[in-house]
PDB file of C-alpha atoms and ligand atoms in Angstrom:
ATOM      1  CA  UNK A 123       0.204   0.247   0.042  1.00 80.00           C
ATOM      2  CA  UNK A 124       0.968   3.240  -0.949  1.00 94.00           C
ATOM      3  CA  UNK A 125       0.708   6.663   1.388  1.00 98.00           C
ATOM      4  CA  UNK A 126      -0.360   9.949   1.575  1.00 98.00           C
ATOM      5  CA  UNK A 127       1.914  13.220   2.998  1.00 98.00           C
ATOM      6  CA  UNK A 128      -0.341  15.938   3.949  1.00 98.00           C
ATOM      7  CA  UNK A 129       1.974  18.779   3.275  1.00 98.00           C
ATOM      8  CA  UNK A 130       1.928  22.364   4.240  1.00 98.00           C
ATOM      9  CA  UNK A 131       4.564  24.789   1.945  1.00 97.00           C
ATOM     10  CA  UNK A 132       4.724  27.561   4.111  1.00 97.00           C
ATOM     11  CA  UNK A 133       2.998  30.889   2.525  1.00 96.00           C
ATOM     12  CA  UNK A 134       4.360  30.864  -0.609  1.00 92.00           C
ATOM     13  CA  UNK A 135       7.713  31.948  -1.067  1.00 91.00           C
ATOM     14  CA  UNK A 136      10.841  29.548  -0.962  1.00 94.00           C
ATOM     15  CA  UNK A 137      12.427  30.915   2.037  1.00 94.00           C
ATOM     16  CA  UNK A 138       9.912  30.025   4.250  1.00 94.00           C
ATOM     17  CA  UNK A 139       9.835  26.132   3.376  1.00 96.00           C
ATOM     18  CA  UNK A 140      10.720  23.123   5.255  1.00 97.00           C
ATOM     19  CA  UNK A 141      13.724  20.918   5.061  1.00 97.00           C
ATOM     20  CA  UNK A 142      11.205  17.857   5.663  1.00 98.00           C
ATOM     21  CA  UNK A 143       8.360  19.163   3.441  1.00 98.00           C
ATOM     22  CA  UNK A 144      11.261  19.284   0.245  1.00 97.00           C
ATOM     23  CA  UNK A 145      12.032  15.686   1.197  1.00 98.00           C
ATOM     24  CA  UNK A 146       7.909  14.508   1.340  1.00 98.00           C
ATOM     25  CA  UNK A 147       7.304  15.691  -2.238  1.00 98.00           C
ATOM     26  CA  UNK A 148      11.233  14.378  -3.214  1.00 97.00           C
ATOM     27  CA  UNK A 149       9.327  10.795  -2.742  1.00 97.00           C
ATOM     28  CA  UNK A 150       5.930  11.370  -3.700  1.00 98.00           C
ATOM     29  CA  UNK A 151       5.624  10.378  -7.347  1.00 97.00           C
ATOM     30  CA  UNK A 152       1.768  11.827  -7.191  1.00 97.00           C
ATOM     31  CA  UNK A 153       0.967  15.228  -6.502  1.00 97.00           C
ATOM     32  CA  UNK A 154      -2.635  16.619  -5.346  1.00 96.00           C
ATOM     33  CA  UNK A 155      -2.815  20.495  -5.507  1.00 94.00           C
ATOM     34  CA  UNK A 156      -5.388  23.104  -6.302  1.00 91.00           C
ATOM     35  CA  UNK A 157      -4.107  24.916  -9.165  1.00 90.00           C
ATOM     36  CA  UNK A 158      -2.132  28.223  -7.578  1.00 88.00           C
ATOM     37  CA  UNK A 159      -0.178  25.861  -5.060  1.00 90.00           C
ATOM     38  CA  UNK A 160       1.060  23.499  -7.822  1.00 91.00           C
ATOM     39  CA  UNK A 161       2.723  26.755  -9.416  1.00 91.00           C
ATOM     40  CA  UNK A 162       4.030  27.947  -6.233  1.00 91.00           C
ATOM     41  CA  UNK A 163       6.100  23.933  -6.358  1.00 94.00           C
ATOM     42  CA  UNK A 164       6.389  23.534  -9.833  1.00 94.00           C
ATOM     43  CA  UNK A 165      10.073  23.677  -9.053  1.00 95.00           C
ATOM     44  CA  UNK A 166       9.652  20.625  -7.503  1.00 95.00           C
ATOM     45  CA  UNK A 167       7.082  18.376  -9.574  1.00 96.00           C
ATOM     46  CA  UNK A 168       9.820  17.728 -12.592  1.00 95.00           C
ATOM     47  CA  UNK A 169       8.116  14.311 -14.023  1.00 95.00           C
ATOM     48  CA  UNK A 170       5.824  13.164 -11.393  1.00 97.00           C
ATOM     49  CA  UNK A 171       1.967  13.382 -12.059  1.00 96.00           C
ATOM     50  CA  UNK A 172       0.002  16.508 -11.184  1.00 95.00           C
ATOM     51  CA  UNK A 173      -3.781  16.364 -10.287  1.00 94.00           C
ATOM     52  CA  UNK A 174      -5.046  19.465  -9.856  1.00 90.00           C
ATOM     53  CA  UNK A 175      -7.985  21.283  -8.771  1.00 81.00           C
ATOM     54  CA  UNK A 176     -10.300  24.314  -8.410  1.00 73.00           C
ATOM     55  CA  UNK A 177     -10.396  26.027  -5.084  1.00 63.00           C
ATOM     56  CA  UNK A 178     -13.744  24.385  -4.102  1.00 70.00           C
ATOM     57  CA  UNK A 179     -12.955  20.591  -4.614  1.00 89.00           C
ATOM     58  CA  UNK A 180     -11.070  19.838  -1.610  1.00 90.00           C
ATOM     59  CA  UNK A 181     -13.624  16.265  -1.783  1.00 93.00           C
ATOM     60  CA  UNK A 182     -12.765  15.251  -5.154  1.00 92.00           C
ATOM     61  CA  UNK A 183      -8.815  15.981  -4.268  1.00 93.00           C
ATOM     62  CA  UNK A 184      -9.129  13.715  -1.276  1.00 95.00           C
ATOM     63  CA  UNK A 185     -10.956  11.520  -2.553  1.00 95.00           C
ATOM     64  CA  UNK A 186      -8.418  11.398  -5.473  1.00 95.00           C
ATOM     65  CA  UNK A 187      -5.415  11.291  -3.488  1.00 96.00           C
ATOM     66  CA  UNK A 188      -6.981   7.797  -0.763  1.00 97.00           C
ATOM     67  CA  UNK A 189      -7.360   6.911  -4.309  1.00 96.00           C
ATOM     68  CA  UNK A 190      -4.094   6.947  -5.593  1.00 97.00           C
ATOM     69  CA  UNK A 191      -2.607   5.935  -2.379  1.00 97.00           C
ATOM     70  CA  UNK A 192      -4.605   2.248  -2.342  1.00 97.00           C
ATOM     71  CA  UNK A 193      -3.300   1.828  -5.347  1.00 96.00           C
ATOM     72  CA  UNK A 194       0.428   1.994  -4.305  1.00 97.00           C
ATOM     73  CA  UNK A 195       1.543   5.788  -5.057  1.00 98.00           C
ATOM     74  CA  UNK A 196       2.910   7.707  -1.956  1.00 98.00           C
ATOM     75  CA  UNK A 197       1.033  10.788  -3.119  1.00 98.00           C
ATOM     76  CA  UNK A 198       1.985  14.657  -1.539  1.00 98.00           C
ATOM     77  CA  UNK A 199      -1.785  16.574  -0.713  1.00 97.00           C
ATOM     78  CA  UNK A 200      -0.473  19.957  -1.056  1.00 96.00           C
ATOM     79  CA  UNK A 201      -1.784  22.649   1.536  1.00 96.00           C
ATOM     80  CA  UNK A 202      -0.347  26.341   2.002  1.00 96.00           C
ATOM     81  CA  UNK A 203       1.074  27.489   5.033  1.00 98.00           C
ATOM     82  CA  UNK A 204       0.092  24.723   7.598  1.00 98.00           C
ATOM     83  CA  UNK A 205      -2.030  21.242   6.360  1.00 98.00           C
ATOM     84  CA  UNK A 206      -4.297  21.675   9.667  1.00 97.00           C
ATOM     85  CA  UNK A 207      -5.232  25.208   9.601  1.00 98.00           C
ATOM     86  CA  UNK A 208      -8.294  25.227   7.025  1.00 96.00           C
ATOM     87  CA  UNK A 209      -5.801  23.030   4.704  1.00 94.00           C
ATOM     88  CA  UNK A 210      -6.361  18.925   4.201  1.00 95.00           C
ATOM     89  CA  UNK A 211      -5.467  17.470   6.931  1.00 97.00           C
ATOM     90  CA  UNK A 212      -8.758  17.119   8.794  1.00 97.00           C
ATOM     91  CA  UNK A 213     -10.358  16.162   5.676  1.00 96.00           C
ATOM     92  CA  UNK A 214      -8.489  13.565   4.632  1.00 97.00           C
ATOM     93  CA  UNK A 215      -7.961  12.125   8.223  1.00 97.00           C
ATOM     94  CA  UNK A 216     -12.266  12.073   8.177  1.00 97.00           C
ATOM     95  CA  UNK A 217     -12.361  10.265   4.758  1.00 97.00           C
ATOM     96  CA  UNK A 218     -10.120   7.998   5.022  1.00 97.00           C
ATOM     97  CA  UNK A 219     -11.987   7.307   8.009  1.00 97.00           C
ATOM     98  CA  UNK A 220     -14.817   7.294   7.050  1.00 97.00           C
ATOM     99  CA  UNK A 221     -14.586   5.158   4.144  1.00 97.00           C
ATOM    100  CA  UNK A 222     -12.643   2.538   6.299  1.00 96.00           C
ATOM    101  CA  UNK A 223      -9.197   3.226   4.709  1.00 95.00           C
ATOM    102  CA  UNK A 224      -5.973   2.268   6.650  1.00 90.00           C
ATOM    103  CA  UNK A 225      -3.384   3.720   4.898  1.00 95.00           C
ATOM    104  CA  UNK A 226      -0.588   5.964   6.332  1.00 97.00           C
ATOM    105  CA  UNK A 227      -1.218   9.453   6.903  1.00 98.00           C
ATOM    106  CA  UNK A 228       1.484  11.596   7.992  1.00 98.00           C
ATOM    107  CA  UNK A 229       0.793  15.402   7.987  1.00 98.00           C
ATOM    108  CA  UNK A 230       4.239  18.215   6.938  1.00 98.00           C
ATOM    109  CA  UNK A 231       3.501  20.991   8.924  1.00 98.00           C
ATOM    110  CA  UNK A 232       4.396  24.315   7.634  1.00 98.00           C
ATOM    111  CA  UNK A 233       4.600  27.711   8.239  1.00 98.00           C
ATOM    112  CA  UNK A 234       0.968  28.996   8.763  1.00 98.00           C
ATOM    113  CA  UNK A 235      -0.082  31.935   7.421  1.00 98.00           C
ATOM    114  CA  UNK A 236      -1.187  33.386  11.672  1.00 98.00           C
ATOM    115  CA  UNK A 237       3.459  32.603  11.930  1.00 98.00           C
ATOM    116  CA  UNK A 238       4.044  34.598   8.257  1.00 98.00           C
ATOM    117  CA  UNK A 239       2.047  37.594   8.818  1.00 98.00           C
ATOM    118  CA  UNK A 240       2.895  38.248  12.177  1.00 98.00           C
ATOM    119  CA  UNK A 241       6.444  38.561  11.388  1.00 98.00           C
ATOM    120  CA  UNK A 242       6.261  41.139   8.890  1.00 98.00           C
ATOM    121  CA  UNK A 243       4.024  42.700  11.031  1.00 98.00           C
ATOM    122  CA  UNK A 244       5.990  42.936  14.254  1.00 98.00           C
ATOM    123  CA  UNK A 245       5.648  41.018  17.439  1.00 98.00           C
ATOM    124  CA  UNK A 246       1.503  41.009  17.220  1.00 98.00           C
ATOM    125  CA  UNK A 247       1.080  37.209  18.801  1.00 98.00           C
ATOM    126  CA  UNK A 248       3.378  38.028  21.794  1.00 97.00           C
ATOM    127  CA  UNK A 249       0.369  36.749  23.903  1.00 97.00           C
ATOM    128  CA  UNK A 250      -2.418  34.229  23.351  1.00 98.00           C
ATOM    129  CA  UNK A 251      -4.368  34.451  20.229  1.00 98.00           C
ATOM    130  CA  UNK A 252      -7.446  33.171  18.717  1.00 98.00           C
ATOM    131  CA  UNK A 253      -7.752  32.193  15.262  1.00 98.00           C
ATOM    132  CA  UNK A 254     -10.634  32.566  13.055  1.00 98.00           C
ATOM    133  CA  UNK A 255     -11.351  31.874   9.471  1.00 98.00           C
ATOM    134  CA  UNK A 256     -13.990  33.856   8.440  1.00 98.00           C
ATOM    135  CA  UNK A 257     -14.835  31.728   5.559  1.00 96.00           C
ATOM    136  CA  UNK A 258     -18.777  31.593   5.739  1.00 93.00           C
ATOM    137  CA  UNK A 259     -18.919  28.273   2.809  1.00 90.00           C
ATOM    138  CA  UNK A 260     -19.272  25.066   5.595  1.00 91.00           C
ATOM    139  CA  UNK A 261     -19.879  27.742   8.658  1.00 94.00           C
ATOM    140  CA  UNK A 262     -22.938  29.513   8.953  1.00 96.00           C
ATOM    141  CA  UNK A 263     -21.845  33.274  10.056  1.00 97.00           C
ATOM    142  CA  UNK A 264     -23.635  33.396  12.688  1.00 98.00           C
ATOM    143  CA  UNK A 265     -21.549  30.933  14.783  1.00 98.00           C
ATOM    144  CA  UNK A 266     -18.414  32.832  13.388  1.00 98.00           C
ATOM    145  CA  UNK A 267     -19.679  36.429  14.428  1.00 98.00           C
ATOM    146  CA  UNK A 268     -20.242  34.371  17.978  1.00 98.00           C
ATOM    147  CA  UNK A 269     -16.506  33.607  18.016  1.00 98.00           C
ATOM    148  CA  UNK A 270     -15.475  35.931  16.724  1.00 98.00           C
ATOM    149  CA  UNK A 271     -17.209  38.353  19.921  1.00 98.00           C
ATOM    150  CA  UNK A 272     -16.063  35.573  22.492  1.00 98.00           C
ATOM    151  CA  UNK A 273     -12.432  36.211  21.457  1.00 98.00           C
ATOM    152  CA  UNK A 274     -13.103  39.271  21.488  1.00 98.00           C
ATOM    153  CA  UNK A 275     -14.308  38.981  25.298  1.00 98.00           C
ATOM    154  CA  UNK A 276     -11.644  36.844  25.668  1.00 98.00           C
ATOM    155  CA  UNK A 277      -9.283  39.620  24.800  1.00 97.00           C
ATOM    156  CA  UNK A 278      -7.181  37.174  22.844  1.00 98.00           C
ATOM    157  CA  UNK A 279      -5.602  39.079  19.937  1.00 98.00           C
ATOM    158  CA  UNK A 280      -7.706  37.832  17.077  1.00 98.00           C
ATOM    159  CA  UNK A 281      -6.123  36.372  13.541  1.00 98.00           C
ATOM    160  CA  UNK A 282      -8.948  36.600  11.306  1.00 98.00           C
ATOM    161  CA  UNK A 283      -8.208  34.129   7.726  1.00 98.00           C
ATOM    162  CA  UNK A 284     -10.715  34.261   4.758  1.00 98.00           C
ATOM    163  CA  UNK A 285     -11.838  37.833   4.532  1.00 97.00           C
ATOM    164  CA  UNK A 286     -13.732  37.216   1.341  1.00 93.00           C
ATOM    165  CA  UNK A 287     -17.221  37.862   2.376  1.00 96.00           C
ATOM    166  CA  UNK A 288     -16.259  41.988   3.148  1.00 97.00           C
ATOM    167  CA  UNK A 289     -19.819  42.548   4.933  1.00 97.00           C
ATOM    168  CA  UNK A 290     -19.490  39.859   7.627  1.00 98.00           C
ATOM    169  CA  UNK A 291     -15.831  41.526   7.573  1.00 98.00           C
ATOM    170  CA  UNK A 292     -17.471  44.447   8.735  1.00 98.00           C
ATOM    171  CA  UNK A 293     -19.312  43.034  10.792  1.00 98.00           C
ATOM    172  CA  UNK A 294     -16.595  40.828  12.670  1.00 98.00           C
ATOM    173  CA  UNK A 295     -14.254  43.789  13.302  1.00 98.00           C
ATOM    174  CA  UNK A 296     -17.450  46.248  14.678  1.00 97.00           C
ATOM    175  CA  UNK A 297     -17.789  43.496  16.683  1.00 98.00           C
ATOM    176  CA  UNK A 298     -14.087  43.708  17.685  1.00 98.00           C
ATOM    177  CA  UNK A 299     -14.323  47.230  18.438  1.00 97.00           C
ATOM    178  CA  UNK A 300     -17.590  47.665  20.489  1.00 96.00           C
ATOM    179  CA  UNK A 301     -16.173  44.807  22.691  1.00 96.00           C
ATOM    180  CA  UNK A 302     -13.270  46.181  23.432  1.00 90.00           C
ATOM    181  CA  UNK A 303     -14.247  49.600  23.390  1.00 78.00           C
ATOM    182  CA  UNK A 304     -10.539  51.360  23.376  1.00 77.00           C
ATOM    183  CA  UNK A 305      -8.343  51.649  19.296  1.00 86.00           C
ATOM    184  CA  UNK A 306      -6.289  48.613  19.531  1.00 96.00           C
ATOM    185  CA  UNK A 307      -4.120  48.279  16.416  1.00 98.00           C
ATOM    186  CA  UNK A 308      -4.945  46.378  13.080  1.00 98.00           C
ATOM    187  CA  UNK A 309      -2.495  44.508  11.195  1.00 98.00           C
ATOM    188  CA  UNK A 310      -3.409  43.646   7.502  1.00 98.00           C
ATOM    189  CA  UNK A 311      -0.492  41.614   4.869  1.00 98.00           C
ATOM    190  CA  UNK A 312      -1.334  40.789   1.754  1.00 98.00           C
ATOM    191  CA  UNK A 313       0.773  38.091  -0.033  1.00 97.00           C
ATOM    192  CA  UNK A 314       2.990  37.426   2.779  1.00 97.00           C
ATOM    193  CA  UNK A 315       6.032  35.802   1.163  1.00 96.00           C
ATOM    194  CA  UNK A 316       4.764  36.494  -2.048  1.00 94.00           C
ATOM    195  CA  UNK A 317       5.800  38.743  -4.929  1.00 92.00           C
ATOM    196  CA  UNK A 318       3.665  41.108  -4.655  1.00 94.00           C
ATOM    197  CA  UNK A 319       3.628  41.054  -0.494  1.00 97.00           C
ATOM    198  CA  UNK A 320       2.017  44.217   1.251  1.00 98.00           C
ATOM    199  CA  UNK A 321       2.403  45.868   5.207  1.00 98.00           C
ATOM    200  CA  UNK A 322      -0.362  47.642   6.488  1.00 98.00           C
ATOM    201  CA  UNK A 323      -0.884  49.028  10.000  1.00 98.00           C
ATOM    202  CA  UNK A 324      -3.556  50.730  10.893  1.00 97.00           C
ATOM    203  CA  UNK A 325      -6.370  50.926  14.496  1.00 97.00           C
ATOM    204  CA  UNK A 326      -9.832  49.744  14.695  1.00 96.00           C
ATOM    205  CA  UNK A 327     -10.943  52.975  13.458  1.00 94.00           C
ATOM    206  CA  UNK A 328      -8.321  53.230  10.548  1.00 95.00           C
ATOM    207  CA  UNK A 329      -8.775  50.046   8.943  1.00 96.00           C
ATOM    208  CA  UNK A 330     -10.785  50.693   6.954  1.00 96.00           C
ATOM    209  CA  UNK A 331      -8.603  52.595   4.197  1.00 97.00           C
ATOM    210  CA  UNK A 332      -7.417  49.315   3.265  1.00 98.00           C
ATOM    211  CA  UNK A 333     -10.803  48.282   2.347  1.00 97.00           C
ATOM    212  CA  UNK A 334      -9.908  47.553  -0.904  1.00 96.00           C
ATOM    213  CA  UNK A 335      -6.896  45.912  -0.332  1.00 97.00           C
ATOM    214  CA  UNK A 336      -8.151  43.035   1.471  1.00 97.00           C
ATOM    215  CA  UNK A 337      -8.333  39.809  -0.581  1.00 96.00           C
ATOM    216  CA  UNK A 338      -8.065  35.649  -0.549  1.00 94.00           C
ATOM    217  CA  UNK A 339      -4.155  36.362   0.378  1.00 96.00           C
ATOM    218  CA  UNK A 340      -5.166  38.775   3.196  1.00 98.00           C
ATOM    219  CA  UNK A 341      -4.862  37.973   6.668  1.00 98.00           C
ATOM    220  CA  UNK A 342      -5.443  40.510   9.845  1.00 98.00           C
ATOM    221  CA  UNK A 343      -4.609  40.572  12.504  1.00 98.00           C
ATOM    222  CA  UNK A 344      -6.463  42.693  15.433  1.00 98.00           C
ATOM    223  CA  UNK A 345      -4.132  42.680  18.563  1.00 98.00           C
ATOM    224  CA  UNK A 346      -5.498  42.801  22.226  1.00 97.00           C
ATOM    225  CA  UNK A 347      -5.927  45.294  24.789  1.00 95.00           C
ATOM    226  CA  UNK A 348      -1.868  45.862  25.853  1.00 96.00           C
ATOM    227  CA  UNK A 349      -0.834  45.790  22.142  1.00 97.00           C
ATOM    228  CA  UNK A 350       0.690  49.298  20.853  1.00 97.00           C
ATOM    229  CA  UNK A 351       2.318  50.670  17.511  1.00 97.00           C
ATOM    230  CA  UNK A 352       6.496  51.572  18.117  1.00 97.00           C
ATOM    231  CA  UNK A 353       8.837  52.403  15.057  1.00 97.00           C
ATOM    232  CA  UNK A 354       5.652  51.249  12.477  1.00 96.00           C
ATOM    233  CA  UNK A 355       5.259  47.568  13.927  1.00 98.00           C
ATOM    234  CA  UNK A 356       2.473  46.089  16.707  1.00 98.00           C
ATOM    235  CA  UNK A 357       3.945  44.625  19.936  1.00 98.00           C
ATOM    236  CA  UNK A 358       1.848  42.447  22.103  1.00 97.00           C
ATOM    237  CA  UNK A 359       3.521  42.838  25.636  1.00 96.00           C
ATOM    238  CA  UNK A 360       4.351  39.692  26.927  1.00 91.00           C
ATOM    239  CA  UNK A 361       3.793  40.737  30.767  1.00 81.00           C
ATOM    240  CA  UNK A 362       7.778  41.243  31.730  1.00 82.00           C
ATOM    241  CA  UNK A 363       7.051  45.246  32.327  1.00 84.00           C
ATOM    242  CA  UNK A 364       4.522  43.614  35.185  1.00 84.00           C
ATOM    243  CA  UNK A 365       7.760  42.186  36.888  1.00 85.00           C
ATOM    244  CA  UNK A 366      10.533  44.041  35.160  1.00 86.00           C
ATOM    245  CA  UNK A 367      11.659  47.614  34.701  1.00 85.00           C
ATOM    246  CA  UNK A 368      12.474  47.425  31.139  1.00 88.00           C
ATOM    247  CA  UNK A 369      13.673  50.858  30.928  1.00 87.00           C
ATOM    248  CA  UNK A 370      17.490  49.527  31.622  1.00 88.00           C
ATOM    249  CA  UNK A 371      19.244  50.744  28.122  1.00 89.00           C
ATOM    250  CA  UNK A 372      21.840  53.092  28.605  1.00 88.00           C
ATOM    251  CA  UNK A 373      21.500  54.353  24.768  1.00 83.00           C
ATOM    252  CA  UNK A 374      25.515  56.827  25.980  1.00 83.00           C
ATOM    253  CA  UNK A 375      27.086  52.892  27.104  1.00 74.00           C
TER     254      UNK A 375
HETATM  255  N1  SAH B 228      -3.750  26.261   5.334  1.00 83.51           N
HETATM  256  C1  SAH B 228      -3.033  27.944   5.348  1.00 83.51           C
HETATM  257  C2  SAH B 228      -4.459  28.639   5.072  1.00 83.51           C
HETATM  258  C3  SAH B 228      -5.651  28.204   4.208  1.00 83.51           C
HETATM  259  S1  SAH B 228      -7.116  29.141   4.375  1.00 83.51           S
HETATM  260  C4  SAH B 228      -2.345  28.369   6.167  1.00 83.51           C
HETATM  261  O1  SAH B 228      -1.943  27.341   7.001  1.00 83.51           O
HETATM  262  O2  SAH B 228      -1.652  29.560   6.470  1.00 83.51           O
HETATM  263  C5  SAH B 228      -6.637  30.579   3.059  1.00 83.51           C
HETATM  264  C6  SAH B 228      -6.184  31.880   4.180  1.00 83.51           C
HETATM  265  O3  SAH B 228      -5.034  31.644   4.639  1.00 83.51           O
HETATM  266  C7  SAH B 228      -5.599  33.420   2.969  1.00 83.51           C
HETATM  267  O4  SAH B 228      -7.361  33.851   2.510  1.00 83.51           O
HETATM  268  C8  SAH B 228      -5.413  34.411   3.405  1.00 83.51           C
HETATM  269  O5  SAH B 228      -6.036  34.672   4.841  1.00 83.51           O
HETATM  270  C9  SAH B 228      -4.405  33.642   4.612  1.00 83.51           C
HETATM  271  N2  SAH B 228      -3.267  33.482   3.502  1.00 83.51           N
HETATM  272  C10 SAH B 228      -2.650  32.312   2.653  1.00 83.51           C
HETATM  273  N3  SAH B 228      -1.221  32.357   2.564  1.00 83.51           N
HETATM  274  C11 SAH B 228      -0.805  34.375   2.694  1.00 83.51           C
HETATM  275  C12 SAH B 228       0.084  35.228   2.398  1.00 83.51           C
HETATM  276  N4  SAH B 228       0.713  34.329   2.269  1.00 83.51           N
HETATM  277  N5  SAH B 228      -0.073  35.836   3.226  1.00 83.51           N
HETATM  278  C13 SAH B 228      -1.204  36.224   3.690  1.00 83.51           C
HETATM  279  N6  SAH B 228      -2.082  35.783   3.731  1.00 83.51           N
HETATM  280  C14 SAH B 228      -2.188  34.383   3.907  1.00 83.51           C
END
């Protein structure tokens, strides 16, 4: 019997790939990928059978991958970022289980958009954070907005993936602002680690000036009540200032 690797390729650029990901793709003779991701790893797939599919065909991709593995192939199913984070990992395990298929499945983790984007913004994720997808294709929007509200009430830093539905995004941000009641920093990064990367820093009251820039390869991070902007970076303090005096650098020394 073959094997399935569910591979996270990171945010896009070669510099954010892992060695484990390169090995898994090298070992695979079949690659199953959404068309855009197949292009991002084109340099690695020469001589392999590459099966591409459109965005909403995840179930088809999982089916093909499992069938190919049953035929004895080593298959790499490609996700951007990390395959657990709104990627293919859950679906592959779920379908293998529900169809009583006992094929070997190995997850290869990747740098998820939250980490890639946070790195570009400064250090917004240095305290407890919640990751929420604003895609209402599978989850009803009331359920999504309920999670947004709870995360805001918990004063989590909030990372918003899939901000494609503009009315839903506006409502989510309105709720966060209503709950937090203060003007916390908002970081918006489009195409992190890709050619057309754009980094935008604003606050809950000014972020809408970037609304037209937000597309399906954009991730938004809203800080917590302690986050602040300094030197054009978003900083979320870890809490050291509660126990230590941080004003200790003598710039004359
Ligand atoms: N598995 C992926 C997420 C897939 S959902 C991961 O772990 O990153 C797709 C969403 O991920 C996009 O709508 C966007 O919010 C985010 N995303 C993926 N790549 C990105 C990139 N290079 N820059 C900014 N956001 C990205």
